Every structure is written in structure tokens, then in C-alpha cells.
Amino acid sequence: MTIHEALLEAQAALAQLVEANEAKLEAQLLMQHVLNVNWAWLIAHANDALQPDIHADFESLLNRRLLGEPIAYILGYREFYGLKLKTTPDTLIPRPDTETLVEVALAKTSPFQAEKILDLGTGTGAIALAIASNRTGTQVTAVDASQAALNIAVENAENLNISNIHFILSDWFAALNNEKFDVIVSNPPYIEQSDAHLNQGDLRFEPMSALASGQDGLDDIRKIIDNCLVYLKPQGWLMLEHGYHQAEQVADLMAQIGLTHIETIKDLGGNDRVTIGKNPLIVSTHWD
Ligand code: GLN
């Protein structure tokens, strides 16, 4: 059997699970993985014979995928904002929607200033690493309450040679001292605990603590908003990812604690995805 023939078979099987385009892409990704080659090699060698042992490896990965295991966990990585990130069942799988949060953070920070940025619930480190690598003058602090997730984030930073970032084991702000930040970003869990999506697709395999957050999905968002002013510099920004139907509630919570310039930004799919607000306090000057 040739590589191409094996790909076609896999593609047909995967089409039961995902859309046709996605099925083709996933079949190719699994094949690249077992052959340890890039996409260009795969296409150029489509008519090569597939060795039986490699074919067996391919079938075993394919079967895992057909049982619903996320492609990111099978491959062990996911691309996010141009970065290849190690991704395991200890971490949420980085999603394209979250690139919106990175874009917003980059838009509000300057490449020419040494700003301090905090990422709450960093998981694989996706957001923190994307910001740190595009704002090399900044100092990024990334926290997570899961030591297992933090280990992955640290490994990702090392693999990518990104050094303007440090990692702290912390339940949201709990382990932070009196440090203040120019920007606080977070993609916290925000799904309603009774949402049926938690029992579907990739979400079944992801850490529940990174997905669900109480009855209305806003428990963690409330915690972050209620505590953020202690850690935000005057004029600093809070930027939160949330569910497509949560923008108004998040904006209200931000308004309640006095944040200004509140704005919601849509993701590439056109859904409300990120809401930001600014600490209105001005640095006061004392003349004694
Ligand atoms: N965006 C993810 C989803 O809806 C959820 C991630 C999260 O809760 N932060 O699948």
C-alpha cells in the first residue's frame, strides 16, 4: 500500500468524525507524525510504499483518533500563534479563538517599553509565550494552579527559547505578592457546568478545571475581576476571554468595580470573545 492509499482510507474513516477538510488534514498530520516528516515531504512521497510497521503505527494512532481522542493529545503538540506547543491531557488545548486575546494584548502594549504582563491560568503557556515572544522587552509572569500544567508551560518556554517569562504555581492571584502589572490577561474556564458540550468532542478529554466554572460559567471570571485592582497598575488593562454569550455579563462585572474603556472584541468566527477594561486610577504625585 502507498502512503497516498493509506491516507485516503484514513480520510474516509475520519470523515465520520469531522468535516471533510479536517479529515484530510488530520490524516496527513498523523502520517507526518509516524513518518517523522514535514508536509512537503509527505506530498512529494505520496506514491512511496508504506512500510508495514509504520502502517501499523499509523493505524493505531488513527484508531485512537476514531475513538474521539483529540488530535493535539495524540500528536502531543498544537500550533498556536505560530508557536509549536507541547500539549498534554494536563492542559487545555490552545484554540484559534484565543489568538484574539493575544492580538488585543499586543495592540495595547508597546514593543518599545518594558511593561509587565500577567497571564492567569496559563495552561500550555500559549498566551504568555505568544505575547513574550512578540514583546521581547516585556516581563511576563504566567501562573497556573496545576503543577502538571505549569511543567508543560516551562518546557514550552525552554523549547522555544523564550526567556522573558517566569512561571509561578498560583491559584489565580493567590501566590502573587504586591506586584502590579500593566496588563492582566486570562483565558479562564468559563463553560456552564451543566453545558452538554462538556460531554462532546475534544472537551471530554480536557481537564475539567480548565473548562467549567460553576452554574453560569462565570465563577472564575468573577474571582479574577473582583481581585484585579490590587494587581493592576494605574491605567493598566484587564483582558478576559469568555463565552460567545457572556460579553454583557463580563462587561457589567468590569463596570461594577470601576473599570473604564470597556470594550468587547470578536474572534475570527465573529463571536464576542474578549472583553477588556482599564483601571482608571491616575498615578498620584505627592508634594510634601
Ligand atoms: N473556548 C473553549 C470552548 O468553548 C473553552 C475554553 C475555556 O473554558 N476557557 O471549547
PDB file of N, CA and C in Angstrom, residues 4 143 185 194 201 227:
ATOM      1  N   HIS A   4      -0.227   7.429  -0.097  1.00  0.00           N
ATOM      2  CA  HIS A   4      -1.453   8.071  -0.587  1.00  0.00           C
ATOM      3  C   HIS A   4      -2.681   7.198  -0.325  1.00  0.00           C
ATOM      4  N   VAL A 143       0.924  32.236  35.602  1.00  0.00           N
ATOM      5  CA  VAL A 143       0.601  31.381  36.737  1.00  0.00           C
ATOM      6  C   VAL A 143      -0.398  30.310  36.339  1.00  0.00           C
ATOM      7  N   VAL A 185      -3.957  39.308  31.519  1.00  0.00           N
ATOM      8  CA  VAL A 185      -4.765  38.552  30.540  1.00  0.00           C
ATOM      9  C   VAL A 185      -5.148  37.209  31.144  1.00  0.00           C
ATOM     10  N   SER A 194     -23.251  22.633  33.554  1.00  0.00           N
ATOM     11  CA  SER A 194     -24.246  21.694  33.020  1.00  0.00           C
ATOM     12  C   SER A 194     -24.270  21.678  31.493  1.00  0.00           C
ATOM     13  N   GLY A 201     -16.936  15.773  21.853  1.00  0.00           N
ATOM     14  CA  GLY A 201     -15.692  16.127  21.159  1.00  0.00           C
ATOM     15  C   GLY A 201     -14.466  16.178  22.053  1.00  0.00           C
ATOM     16  N   ASN A 227     -10.701  40.747  42.168  1.00  0.00           N
ATOM     17  CA  ASN A 227      -9.382  40.935  42.784  1.00  0.00           C
ATOM     18  C   ASN A 227      -8.388  41.716  41.935  1.00  0.00           C
TER      19      ASN A 227
END
